[in-house]
mmCIF file of C-alpha atoms and ligand atoms in Angstrom:
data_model
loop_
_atom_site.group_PDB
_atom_site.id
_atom_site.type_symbol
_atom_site.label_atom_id
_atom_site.label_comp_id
_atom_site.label_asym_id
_atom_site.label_seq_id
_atom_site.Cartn_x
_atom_site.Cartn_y
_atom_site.Cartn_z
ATOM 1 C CA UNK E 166 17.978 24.996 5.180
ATOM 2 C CA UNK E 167 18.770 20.821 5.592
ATOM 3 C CA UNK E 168 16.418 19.139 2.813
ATOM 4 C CA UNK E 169 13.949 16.893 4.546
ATOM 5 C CA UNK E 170 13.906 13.828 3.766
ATOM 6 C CA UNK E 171 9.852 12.032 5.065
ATOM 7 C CA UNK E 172 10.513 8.807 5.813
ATOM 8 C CA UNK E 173 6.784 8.661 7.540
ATOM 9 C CA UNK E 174 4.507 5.178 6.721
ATOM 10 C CA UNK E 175 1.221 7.019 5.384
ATOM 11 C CA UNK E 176 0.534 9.752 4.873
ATOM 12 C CA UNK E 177 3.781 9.706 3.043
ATOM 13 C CA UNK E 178 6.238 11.475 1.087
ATOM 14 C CA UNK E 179 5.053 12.601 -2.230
ATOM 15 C CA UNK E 180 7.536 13.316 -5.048
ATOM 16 C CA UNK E 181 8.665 16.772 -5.112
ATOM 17 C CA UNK E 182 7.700 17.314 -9.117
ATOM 18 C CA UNK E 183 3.954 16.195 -8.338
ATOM 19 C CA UNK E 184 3.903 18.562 -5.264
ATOM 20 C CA UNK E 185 5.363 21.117 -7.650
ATOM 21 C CA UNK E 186 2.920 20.854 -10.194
ATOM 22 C CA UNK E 187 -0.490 20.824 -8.211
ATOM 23 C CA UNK E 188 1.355 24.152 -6.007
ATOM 24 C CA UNK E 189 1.935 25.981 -9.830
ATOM 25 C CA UNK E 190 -2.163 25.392 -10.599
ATOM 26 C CA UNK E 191 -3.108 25.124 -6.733
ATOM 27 C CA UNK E 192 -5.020 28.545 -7.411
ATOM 28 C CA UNK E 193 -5.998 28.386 -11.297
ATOM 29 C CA UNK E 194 -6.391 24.862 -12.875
ATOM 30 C CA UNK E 195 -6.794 25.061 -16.366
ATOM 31 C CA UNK E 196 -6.680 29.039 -16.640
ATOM 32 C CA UNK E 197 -10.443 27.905 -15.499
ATOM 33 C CA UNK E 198 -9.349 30.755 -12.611
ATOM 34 C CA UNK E 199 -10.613 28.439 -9.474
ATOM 35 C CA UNK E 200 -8.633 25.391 -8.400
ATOM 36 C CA UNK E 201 -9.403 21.970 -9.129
ATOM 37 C CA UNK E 202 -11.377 21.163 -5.612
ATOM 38 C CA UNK E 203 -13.466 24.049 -6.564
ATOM 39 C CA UNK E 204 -15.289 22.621 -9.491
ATOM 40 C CA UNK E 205 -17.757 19.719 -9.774
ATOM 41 C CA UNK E 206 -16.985 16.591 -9.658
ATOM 42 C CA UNK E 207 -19.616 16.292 -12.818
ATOM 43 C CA UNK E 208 -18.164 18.922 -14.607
ATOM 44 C CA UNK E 209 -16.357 17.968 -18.165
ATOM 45 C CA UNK E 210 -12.703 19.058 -16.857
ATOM 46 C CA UNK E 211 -13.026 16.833 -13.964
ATOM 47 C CA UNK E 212 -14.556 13.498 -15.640
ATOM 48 C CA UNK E 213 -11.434 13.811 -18.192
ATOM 49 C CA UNK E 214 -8.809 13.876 -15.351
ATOM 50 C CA UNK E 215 -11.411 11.172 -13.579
ATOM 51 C CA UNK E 216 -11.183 8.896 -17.295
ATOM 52 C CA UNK E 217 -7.290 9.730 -17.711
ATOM 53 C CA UNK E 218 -5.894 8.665 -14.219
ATOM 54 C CA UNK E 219 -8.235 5.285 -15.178
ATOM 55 C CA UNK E 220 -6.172 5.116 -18.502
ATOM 56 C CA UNK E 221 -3.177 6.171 -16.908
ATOM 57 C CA UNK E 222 -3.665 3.254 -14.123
ATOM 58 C CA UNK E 223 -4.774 0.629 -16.293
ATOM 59 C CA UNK E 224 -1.492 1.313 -18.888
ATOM 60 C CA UNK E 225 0.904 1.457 -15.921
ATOM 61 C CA UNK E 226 -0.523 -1.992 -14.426
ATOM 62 C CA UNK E 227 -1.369 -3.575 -17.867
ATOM 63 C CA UNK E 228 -5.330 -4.201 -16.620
ATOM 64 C CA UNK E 229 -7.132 -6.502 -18.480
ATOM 65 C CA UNK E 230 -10.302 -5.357 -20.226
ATOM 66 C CA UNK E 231 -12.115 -7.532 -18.029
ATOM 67 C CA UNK E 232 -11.387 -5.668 -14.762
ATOM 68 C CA UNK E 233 -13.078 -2.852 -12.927
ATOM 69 C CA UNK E 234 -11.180 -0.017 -11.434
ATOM 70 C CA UNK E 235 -12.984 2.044 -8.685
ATOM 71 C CA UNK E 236 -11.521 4.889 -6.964
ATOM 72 C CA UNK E 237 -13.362 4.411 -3.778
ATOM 73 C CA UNK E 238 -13.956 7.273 -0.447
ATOM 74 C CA UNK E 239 -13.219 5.077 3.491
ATOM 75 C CA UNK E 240 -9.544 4.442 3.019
ATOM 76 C CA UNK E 241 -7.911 0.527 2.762
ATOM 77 C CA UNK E 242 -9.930 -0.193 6.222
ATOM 78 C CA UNK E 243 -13.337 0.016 4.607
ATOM 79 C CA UNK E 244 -12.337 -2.355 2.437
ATOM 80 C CA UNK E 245 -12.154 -4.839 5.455
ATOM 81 C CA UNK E 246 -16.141 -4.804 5.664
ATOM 82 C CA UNK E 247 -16.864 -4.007 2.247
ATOM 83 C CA UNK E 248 -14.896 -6.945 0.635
ATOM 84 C CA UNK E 249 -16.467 -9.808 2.296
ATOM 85 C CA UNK E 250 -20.258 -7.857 2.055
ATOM 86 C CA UNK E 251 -19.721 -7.943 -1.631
ATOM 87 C CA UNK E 252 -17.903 -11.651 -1.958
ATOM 88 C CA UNK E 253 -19.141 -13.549 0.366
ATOM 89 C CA UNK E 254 -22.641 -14.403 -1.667
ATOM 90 C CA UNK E 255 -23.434 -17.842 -1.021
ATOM 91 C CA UNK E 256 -20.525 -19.155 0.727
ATOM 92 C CA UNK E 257 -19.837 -19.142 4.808
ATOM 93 C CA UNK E 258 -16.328 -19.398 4.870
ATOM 94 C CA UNK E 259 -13.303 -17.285 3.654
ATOM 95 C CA UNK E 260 -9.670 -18.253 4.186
ATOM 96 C CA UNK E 261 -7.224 -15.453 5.750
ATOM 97 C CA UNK E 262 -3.376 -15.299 5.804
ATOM 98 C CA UNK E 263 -2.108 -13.602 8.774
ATOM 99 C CA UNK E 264 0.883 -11.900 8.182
ATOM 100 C CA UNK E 265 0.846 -8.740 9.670
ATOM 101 C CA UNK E 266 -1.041 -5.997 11.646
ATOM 102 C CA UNK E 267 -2.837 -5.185 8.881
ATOM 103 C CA UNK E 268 -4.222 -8.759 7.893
ATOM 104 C CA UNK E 269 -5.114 -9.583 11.395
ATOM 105 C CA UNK E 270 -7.593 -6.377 11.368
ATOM 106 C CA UNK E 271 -8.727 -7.719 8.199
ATOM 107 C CA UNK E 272 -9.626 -10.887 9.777
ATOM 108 C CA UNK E 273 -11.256 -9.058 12.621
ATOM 109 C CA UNK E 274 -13.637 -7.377 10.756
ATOM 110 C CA UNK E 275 -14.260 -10.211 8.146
ATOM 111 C CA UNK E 276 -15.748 -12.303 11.048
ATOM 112 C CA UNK E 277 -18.441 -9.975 11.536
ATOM 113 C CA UNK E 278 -19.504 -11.785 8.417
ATOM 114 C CA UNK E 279 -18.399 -15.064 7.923
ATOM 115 C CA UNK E 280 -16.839 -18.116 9.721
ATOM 116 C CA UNK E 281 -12.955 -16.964 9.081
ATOM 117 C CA UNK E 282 -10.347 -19.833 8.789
ATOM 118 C CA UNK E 283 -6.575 -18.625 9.276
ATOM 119 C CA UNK E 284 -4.955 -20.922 6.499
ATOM 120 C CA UNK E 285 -1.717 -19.952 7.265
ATOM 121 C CA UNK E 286 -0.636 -17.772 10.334
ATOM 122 C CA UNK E 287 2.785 -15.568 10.949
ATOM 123 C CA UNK E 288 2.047 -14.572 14.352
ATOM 124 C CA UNK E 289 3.719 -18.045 16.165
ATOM 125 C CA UNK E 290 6.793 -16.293 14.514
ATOM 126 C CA UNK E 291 6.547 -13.129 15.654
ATOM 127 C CA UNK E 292 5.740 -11.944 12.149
ATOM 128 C CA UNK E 293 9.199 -12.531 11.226
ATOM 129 C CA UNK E 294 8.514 -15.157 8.480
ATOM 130 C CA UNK E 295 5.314 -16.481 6.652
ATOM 131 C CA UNK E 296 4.657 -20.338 6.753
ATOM 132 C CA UNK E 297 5.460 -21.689 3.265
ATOM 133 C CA UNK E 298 2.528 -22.079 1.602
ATOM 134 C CA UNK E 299 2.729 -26.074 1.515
ATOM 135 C CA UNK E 300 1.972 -25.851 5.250
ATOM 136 C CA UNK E 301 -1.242 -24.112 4.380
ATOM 137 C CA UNK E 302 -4.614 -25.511 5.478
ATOM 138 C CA UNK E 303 -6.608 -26.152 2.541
ATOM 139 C CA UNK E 304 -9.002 -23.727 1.368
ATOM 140 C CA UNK E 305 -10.823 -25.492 -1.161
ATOM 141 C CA UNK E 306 -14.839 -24.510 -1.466
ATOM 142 C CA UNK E 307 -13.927 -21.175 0.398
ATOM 143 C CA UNK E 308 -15.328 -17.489 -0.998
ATOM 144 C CA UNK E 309 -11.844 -16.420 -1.704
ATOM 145 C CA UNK E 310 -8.023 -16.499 -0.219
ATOM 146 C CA UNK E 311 -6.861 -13.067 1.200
ATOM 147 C CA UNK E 312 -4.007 -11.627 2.163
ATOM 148 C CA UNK E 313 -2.192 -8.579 2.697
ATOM 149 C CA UNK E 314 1.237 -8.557 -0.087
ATOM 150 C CA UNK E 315 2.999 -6.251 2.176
ATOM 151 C CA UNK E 316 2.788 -5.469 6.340
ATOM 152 C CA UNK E 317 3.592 -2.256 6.796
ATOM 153 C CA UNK E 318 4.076 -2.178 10.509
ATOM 154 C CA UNK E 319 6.143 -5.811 10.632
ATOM 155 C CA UNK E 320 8.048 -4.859 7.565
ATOM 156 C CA UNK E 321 7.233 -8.402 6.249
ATOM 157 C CA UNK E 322 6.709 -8.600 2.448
ATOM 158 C CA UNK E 323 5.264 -11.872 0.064
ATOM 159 C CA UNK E 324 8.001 -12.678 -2.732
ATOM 160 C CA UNK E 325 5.711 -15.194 -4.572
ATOM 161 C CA UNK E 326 1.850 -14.646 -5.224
ATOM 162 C CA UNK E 327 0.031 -17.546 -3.383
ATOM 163 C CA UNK E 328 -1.288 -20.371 -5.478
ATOM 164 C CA UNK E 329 -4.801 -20.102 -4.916
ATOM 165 C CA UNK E 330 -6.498 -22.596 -7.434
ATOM 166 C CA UNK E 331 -10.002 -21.910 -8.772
ATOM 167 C CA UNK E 332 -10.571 -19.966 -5.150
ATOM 168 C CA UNK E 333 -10.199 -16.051 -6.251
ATOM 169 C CA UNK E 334 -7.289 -14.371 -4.378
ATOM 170 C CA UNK E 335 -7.862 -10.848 -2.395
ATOM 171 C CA UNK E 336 -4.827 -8.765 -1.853
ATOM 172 C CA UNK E 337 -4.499 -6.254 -0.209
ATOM 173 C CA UNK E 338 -1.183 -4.167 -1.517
ATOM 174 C CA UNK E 339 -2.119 -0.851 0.033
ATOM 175 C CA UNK E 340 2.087 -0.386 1.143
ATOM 176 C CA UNK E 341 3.416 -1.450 -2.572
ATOM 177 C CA UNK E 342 1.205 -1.078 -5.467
ATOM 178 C CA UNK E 343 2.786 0.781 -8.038
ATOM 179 C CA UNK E 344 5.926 -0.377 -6.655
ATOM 180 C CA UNK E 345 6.913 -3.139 -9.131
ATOM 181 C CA UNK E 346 4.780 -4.929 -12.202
ATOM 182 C CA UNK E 347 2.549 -7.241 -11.209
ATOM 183 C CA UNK E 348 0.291 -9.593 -13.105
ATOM 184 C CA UNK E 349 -2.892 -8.759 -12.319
ATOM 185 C CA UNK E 350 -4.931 -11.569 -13.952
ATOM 186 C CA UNK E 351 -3.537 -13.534 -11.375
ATOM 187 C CA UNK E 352 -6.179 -11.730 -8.509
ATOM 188 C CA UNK E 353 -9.852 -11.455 -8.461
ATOM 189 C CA UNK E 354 -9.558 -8.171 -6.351
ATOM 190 C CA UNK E 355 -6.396 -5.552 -5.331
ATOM 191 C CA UNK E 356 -6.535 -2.879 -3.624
ATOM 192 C CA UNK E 357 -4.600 0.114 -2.146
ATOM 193 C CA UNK E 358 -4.953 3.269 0.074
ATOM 194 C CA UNK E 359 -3.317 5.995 -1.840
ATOM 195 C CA UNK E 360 -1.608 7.775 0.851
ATOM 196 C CA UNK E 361 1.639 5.352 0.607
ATOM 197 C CA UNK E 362 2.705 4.888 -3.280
ATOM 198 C CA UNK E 363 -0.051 6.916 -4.935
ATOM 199 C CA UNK E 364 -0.359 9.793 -3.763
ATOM 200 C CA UNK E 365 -2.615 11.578 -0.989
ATOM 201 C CA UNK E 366 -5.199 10.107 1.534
ATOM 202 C CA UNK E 367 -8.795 10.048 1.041
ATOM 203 C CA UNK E 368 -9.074 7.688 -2.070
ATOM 204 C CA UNK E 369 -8.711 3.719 -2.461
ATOM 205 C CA UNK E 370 -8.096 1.769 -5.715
ATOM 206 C CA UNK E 371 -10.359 -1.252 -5.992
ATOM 207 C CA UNK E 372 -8.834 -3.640 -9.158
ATOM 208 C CA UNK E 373 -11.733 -5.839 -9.468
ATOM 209 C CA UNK E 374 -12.023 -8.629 -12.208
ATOM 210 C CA UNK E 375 -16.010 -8.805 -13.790
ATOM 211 C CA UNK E 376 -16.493 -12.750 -12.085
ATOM 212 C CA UNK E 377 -15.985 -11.112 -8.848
ATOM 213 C CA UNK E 378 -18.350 -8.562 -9.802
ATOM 214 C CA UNK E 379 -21.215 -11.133 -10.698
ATOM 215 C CA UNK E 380 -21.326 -12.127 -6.698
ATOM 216 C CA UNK E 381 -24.240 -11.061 -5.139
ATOM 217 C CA UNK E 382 -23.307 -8.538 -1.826
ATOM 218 C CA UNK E 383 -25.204 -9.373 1.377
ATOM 219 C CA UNK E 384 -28.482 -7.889 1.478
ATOM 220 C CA UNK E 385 -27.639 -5.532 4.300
ATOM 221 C CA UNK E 386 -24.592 -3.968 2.254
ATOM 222 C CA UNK E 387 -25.453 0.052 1.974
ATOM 223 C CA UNK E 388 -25.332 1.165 -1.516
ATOM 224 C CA UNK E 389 -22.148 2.901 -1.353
ATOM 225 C CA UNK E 390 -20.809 -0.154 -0.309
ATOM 226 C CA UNK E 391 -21.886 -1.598 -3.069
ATOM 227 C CA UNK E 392 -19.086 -2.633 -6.308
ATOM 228 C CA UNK E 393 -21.885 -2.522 -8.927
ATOM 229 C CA UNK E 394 -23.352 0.491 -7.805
ATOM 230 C CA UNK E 395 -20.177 2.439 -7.794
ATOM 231 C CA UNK E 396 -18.943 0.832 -10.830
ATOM 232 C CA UNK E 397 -22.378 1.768 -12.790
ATOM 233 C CA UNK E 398 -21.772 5.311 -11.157
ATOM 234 C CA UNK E 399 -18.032 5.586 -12.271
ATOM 235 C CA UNK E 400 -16.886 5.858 -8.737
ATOM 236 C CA UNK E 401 -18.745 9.233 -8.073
ATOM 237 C CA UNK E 402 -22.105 7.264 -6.467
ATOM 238 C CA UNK E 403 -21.510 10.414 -3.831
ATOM 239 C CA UNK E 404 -19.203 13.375 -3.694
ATOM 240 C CA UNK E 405 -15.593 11.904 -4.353
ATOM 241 C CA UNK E 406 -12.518 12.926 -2.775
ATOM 242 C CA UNK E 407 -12.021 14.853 -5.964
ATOM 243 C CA UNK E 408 -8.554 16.185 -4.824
ATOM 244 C CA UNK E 409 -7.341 13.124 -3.972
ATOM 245 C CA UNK E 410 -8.307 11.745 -7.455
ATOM 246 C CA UNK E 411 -6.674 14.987 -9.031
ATOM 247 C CA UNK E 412 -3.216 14.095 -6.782
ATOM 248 C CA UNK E 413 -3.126 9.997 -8.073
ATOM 249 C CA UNK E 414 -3.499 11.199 -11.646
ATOM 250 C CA UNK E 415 -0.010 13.101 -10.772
ATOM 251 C CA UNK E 416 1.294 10.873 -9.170
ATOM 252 C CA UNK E 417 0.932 8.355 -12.284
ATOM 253 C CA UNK E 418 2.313 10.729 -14.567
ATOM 254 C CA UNK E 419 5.415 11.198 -12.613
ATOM 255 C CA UNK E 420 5.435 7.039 -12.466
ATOM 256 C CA UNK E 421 5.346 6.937 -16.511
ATOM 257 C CA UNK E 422 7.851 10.014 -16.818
ATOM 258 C CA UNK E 423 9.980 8.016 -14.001
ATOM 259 C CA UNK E 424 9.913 4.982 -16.753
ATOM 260 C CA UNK E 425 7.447 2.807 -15.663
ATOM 261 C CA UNK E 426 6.803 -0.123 -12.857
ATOM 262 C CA UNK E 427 10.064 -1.840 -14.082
ATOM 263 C CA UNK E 428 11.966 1.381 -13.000
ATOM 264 C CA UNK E 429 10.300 1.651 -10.092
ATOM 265 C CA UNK E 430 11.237 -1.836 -9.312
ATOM 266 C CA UNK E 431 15.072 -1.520 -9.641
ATOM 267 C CA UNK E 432 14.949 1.678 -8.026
ATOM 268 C CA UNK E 433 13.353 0.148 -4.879
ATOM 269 C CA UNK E 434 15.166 -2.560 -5.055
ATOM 270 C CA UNK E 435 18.146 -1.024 -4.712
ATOM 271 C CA UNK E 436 17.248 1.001 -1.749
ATOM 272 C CA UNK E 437 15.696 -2.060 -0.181
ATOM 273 C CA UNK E 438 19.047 -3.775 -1.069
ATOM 274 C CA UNK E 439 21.324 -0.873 0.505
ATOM 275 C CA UNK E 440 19.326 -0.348 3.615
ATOM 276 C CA UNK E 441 19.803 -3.779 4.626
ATOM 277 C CA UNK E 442 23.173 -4.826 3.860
ATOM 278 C CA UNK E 443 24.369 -1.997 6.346
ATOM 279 C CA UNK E 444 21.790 -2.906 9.246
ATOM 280 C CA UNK E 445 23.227 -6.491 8.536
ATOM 281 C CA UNK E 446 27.172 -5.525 8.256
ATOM 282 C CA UNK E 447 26.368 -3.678 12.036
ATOM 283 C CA UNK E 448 25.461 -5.560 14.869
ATOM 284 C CA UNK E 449 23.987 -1.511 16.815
ATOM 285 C CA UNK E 450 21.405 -2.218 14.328
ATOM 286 C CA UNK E 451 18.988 -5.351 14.413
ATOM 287 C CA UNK E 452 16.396 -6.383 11.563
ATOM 288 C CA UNK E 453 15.024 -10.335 12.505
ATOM 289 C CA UNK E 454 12.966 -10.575 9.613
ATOM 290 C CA UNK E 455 13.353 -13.692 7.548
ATOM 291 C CA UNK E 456 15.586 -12.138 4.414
ATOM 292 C CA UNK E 457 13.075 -14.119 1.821
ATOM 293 C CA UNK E 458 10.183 -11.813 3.055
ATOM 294 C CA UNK E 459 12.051 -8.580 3.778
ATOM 295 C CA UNK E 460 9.941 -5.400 2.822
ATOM 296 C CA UNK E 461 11.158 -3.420 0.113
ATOM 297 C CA UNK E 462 8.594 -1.038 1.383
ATOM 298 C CA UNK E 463 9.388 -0.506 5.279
ATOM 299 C CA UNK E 464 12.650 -0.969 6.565
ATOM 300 C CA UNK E 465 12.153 -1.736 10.417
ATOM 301 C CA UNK E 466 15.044 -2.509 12.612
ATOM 302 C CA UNK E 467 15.979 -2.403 16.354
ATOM 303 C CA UNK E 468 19.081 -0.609 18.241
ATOM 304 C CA UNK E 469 20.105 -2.012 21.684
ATOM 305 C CA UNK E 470 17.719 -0.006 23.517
ATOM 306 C CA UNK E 471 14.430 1.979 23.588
ATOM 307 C CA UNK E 472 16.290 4.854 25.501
ATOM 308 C CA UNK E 473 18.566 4.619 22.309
ATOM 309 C CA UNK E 474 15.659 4.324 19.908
ATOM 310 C CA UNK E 475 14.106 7.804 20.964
ATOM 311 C CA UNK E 476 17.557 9.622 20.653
ATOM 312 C CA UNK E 477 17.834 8.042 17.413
ATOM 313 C CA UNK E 478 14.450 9.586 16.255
ATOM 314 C CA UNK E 479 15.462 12.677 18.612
ATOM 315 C CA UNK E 480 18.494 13.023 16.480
ATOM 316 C CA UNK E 481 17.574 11.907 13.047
ATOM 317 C CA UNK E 482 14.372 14.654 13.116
ATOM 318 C CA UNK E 483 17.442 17.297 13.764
ATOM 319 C CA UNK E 484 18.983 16.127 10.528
ATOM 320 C CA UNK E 485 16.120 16.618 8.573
ATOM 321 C CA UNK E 486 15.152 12.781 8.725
ATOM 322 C CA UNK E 487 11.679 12.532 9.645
ATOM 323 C CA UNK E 488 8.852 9.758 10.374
ATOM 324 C CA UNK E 489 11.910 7.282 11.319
ATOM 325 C CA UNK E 490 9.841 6.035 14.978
ATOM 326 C CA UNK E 491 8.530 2.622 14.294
ATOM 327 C CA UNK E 492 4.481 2.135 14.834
ATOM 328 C CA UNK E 493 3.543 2.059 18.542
ATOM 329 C CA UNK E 494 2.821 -1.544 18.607
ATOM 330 C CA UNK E 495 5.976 -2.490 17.603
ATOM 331 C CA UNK E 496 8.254 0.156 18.679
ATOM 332 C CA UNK E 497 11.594 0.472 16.962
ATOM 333 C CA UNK E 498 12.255 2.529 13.848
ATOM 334 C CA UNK E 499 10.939 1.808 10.417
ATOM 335 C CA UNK E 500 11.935 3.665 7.504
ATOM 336 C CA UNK E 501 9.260 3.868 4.697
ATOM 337 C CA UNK E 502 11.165 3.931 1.150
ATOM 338 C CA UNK E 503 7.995 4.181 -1.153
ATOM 339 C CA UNK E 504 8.505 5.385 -5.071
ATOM 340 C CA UNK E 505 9.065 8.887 -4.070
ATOM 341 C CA UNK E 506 11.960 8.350 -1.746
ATOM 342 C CA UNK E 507 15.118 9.151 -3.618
ATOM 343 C CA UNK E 508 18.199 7.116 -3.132
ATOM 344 C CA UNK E 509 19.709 10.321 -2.088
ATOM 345 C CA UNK E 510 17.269 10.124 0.509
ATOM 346 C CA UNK E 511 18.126 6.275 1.564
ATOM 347 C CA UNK E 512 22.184 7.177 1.276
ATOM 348 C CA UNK E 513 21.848 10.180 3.672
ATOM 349 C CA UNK E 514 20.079 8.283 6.030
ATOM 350 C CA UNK E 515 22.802 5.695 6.072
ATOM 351 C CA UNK E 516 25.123 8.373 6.432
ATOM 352 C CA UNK E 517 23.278 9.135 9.856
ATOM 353 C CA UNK E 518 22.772 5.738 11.459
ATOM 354 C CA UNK E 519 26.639 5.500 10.736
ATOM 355 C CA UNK E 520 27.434 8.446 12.313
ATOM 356 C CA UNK E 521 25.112 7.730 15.267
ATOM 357 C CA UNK E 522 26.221 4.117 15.992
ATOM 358 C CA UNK E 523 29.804 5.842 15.871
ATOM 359 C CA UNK E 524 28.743 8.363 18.509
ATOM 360 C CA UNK E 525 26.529 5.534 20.762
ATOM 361 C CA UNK E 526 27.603 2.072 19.508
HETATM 362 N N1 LIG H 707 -3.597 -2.084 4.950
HETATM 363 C C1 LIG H 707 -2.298 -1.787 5.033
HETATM 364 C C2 LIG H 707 -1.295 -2.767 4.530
HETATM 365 C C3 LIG H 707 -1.903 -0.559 5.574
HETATM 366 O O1 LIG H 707 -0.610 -0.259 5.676
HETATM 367 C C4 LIG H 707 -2.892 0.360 6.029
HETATM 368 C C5 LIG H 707 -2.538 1.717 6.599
HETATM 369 N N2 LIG H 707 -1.314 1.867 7.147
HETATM 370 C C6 LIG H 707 -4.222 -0.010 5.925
HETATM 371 C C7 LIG H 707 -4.543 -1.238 5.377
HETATM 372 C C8 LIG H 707 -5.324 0.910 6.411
HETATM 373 O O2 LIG H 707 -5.396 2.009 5.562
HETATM 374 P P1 LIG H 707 -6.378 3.249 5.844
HETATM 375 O O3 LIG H 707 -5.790 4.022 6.960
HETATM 376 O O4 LIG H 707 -6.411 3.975 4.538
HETATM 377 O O5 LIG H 707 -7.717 2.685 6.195
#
């Protein structure tokens, strides 16, 4: 049998130890004879793995005392409504950086709320570059600056965290947390879907510092909405997506057997670094984004032709390369080289677009 290697955006590959483990006590967690979904979400057993994948988090991210973490049901898109309910409080405006897909949802949904301002736009540029940040429009007296640290359909990722001021900054880093150290006293709020870097989908991390907290959420905002309310409830204000808590908490402890975020880093790096200098040593293969802002993440690149694009995926699915087509609004072919990609994985699929430009080029 070929090895497959899951080069899909999210859902995305998990590594194989973590899917090891939770298949070895799929049917009897704990020798409690049931499996970990089957037990309550209030029972002792659970609220230990619920407090250790917290401890596990905060050590792996260095999280100052003075931060929340929630582990929040809706996915990264609820967060679109539920961070500018909760942050908005007195203010009218909020400043957005369009970089992406993702961040232009973001803004979507944010006006709902509040008069948006677009400090600082990509899409002129076909989302191959972001406008240095002196170019900005100011955002002074604004309810925070938001942006999204890495688009995972553009394949466009920030090298520098924006120099917000006093004005809290919002990131969203759903397609890289856990993918390098970062230093989060620099936010006010981070978050992340798991289903890229952290595991499986159905749970979102909310990193929120205790100023942000203080804001008062829109009077409309339903309680599960609600930061305070799920923070006073520990994250289980409802019936939490316990087995997608159970799979982070893996997930983590693979990360801190793996050696950390600094590992991580170098690994990806590496991978990142590989990837491109063969798209950019062979003209068959096309990546336009600006190299400063090149996703570690999410490889895309173009061949010379959609007809050629499909056999690629055609082809590469054969070899046991799969999730390789790029997102339907963009077309082309992205690979996604999150934490549990190998290098193995990154070398073989080198191996194949040589081969293929050999056969097509
Ligand atoms: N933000 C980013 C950067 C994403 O990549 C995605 C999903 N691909 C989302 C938000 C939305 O995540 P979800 O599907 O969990 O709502």
């Amino acid at each position: 049998m070929t090895q497959t290697y899951n080069f899909n955006a999210g859902p995305a590959m998990i590594p194989v130890e973590v899917m090891q483990k939770a298949h070895d006590e799929f049917l009897d967690w704990q020798n409690m004879g049931v499996s970990i979904m089957e037990i309550s979400h209030r029972s002792k057993e659970f609220i230990e793995v619920a407090k250790q994948v917290e401890r596990d988090l905060r050590d792996l991210l260095v999280i100052p005392d003075d931060y929340h973490v929630l582990f929040l049901p809706g996915g990264a898109r609820t967060q679109f409504s539920t961070i500018p309910m909760n942050l908005l409080d007195k203010y009218d405006r909020i400043a957005y950086v369009r970089s992406g897909l993702w961040s232009g949802y973001a803004i979507d949904e944010a006006r709902c709320y509040a008069d948006v301002k677009v400090v600082a736009d990509a899409e002129p540029f076909n989302y191959l570059t972001i406008p240095p940040q002196t170019e900005w429009q100011d955002f002074e007296d604004m309810a925070y600056l938001y942006y999204a640290d890495n688009e995972t359909v553009h394949g466009l990722e920030f090298n520098y965290v924006p120099d917000a001021g006093h004005v809290p900054l919002v990131v969203d880093m759903s397609s890289n947390l856990l993918s390098r150290p970062i230093d989060v006293s620099q936010y006010g709020l981070i978050y992340a879907c798991a289903q890229k870097n952290i595991g499986m989908a159905g749970i979102t991390i909310v990193i929120i510092s205790d100023e942000l907290m203080q804001r008062k959420p829109l009077a409309a905002t339903p309680n599960m909405f609600r930061y305070q309310v799920q923070a006073d409830n520990e994250s289980m204000y409802n019936t939490p997506p316990t087995y997608s808590w159970y799979m982070t908490g893996l997930v983590l402890q693979w990360l801190k057997q793996q050696g950390g975020l600094s590992a991580m880093a170098e690994r990806n790096q590496r991978k990142a670094e590989k990837l491109y200098q063969f798209i950019d040593q062979h003209d068959f293969y096309q990546n336009k984004v600006d190299h400063d802002f090149r996703s570690r993440m999410n490889v895309v690149f173009q061949l010379p032709s959609v007809a050629l694009e499909n056999d690629f995926v055609k082809q590469s699915e054969k070899a046991g390369l799969i999730g390789l087509k790029g997102h339907r609004c963009v077309g082309g072919i992205r690979a996604s080289i999150y934490n549990a990609m190998p290098e193995k994985g990154v070398d073989i699929l080198i191996e194949f677009m040589r081969e293929f430009e050999r056969q097509h080029g």
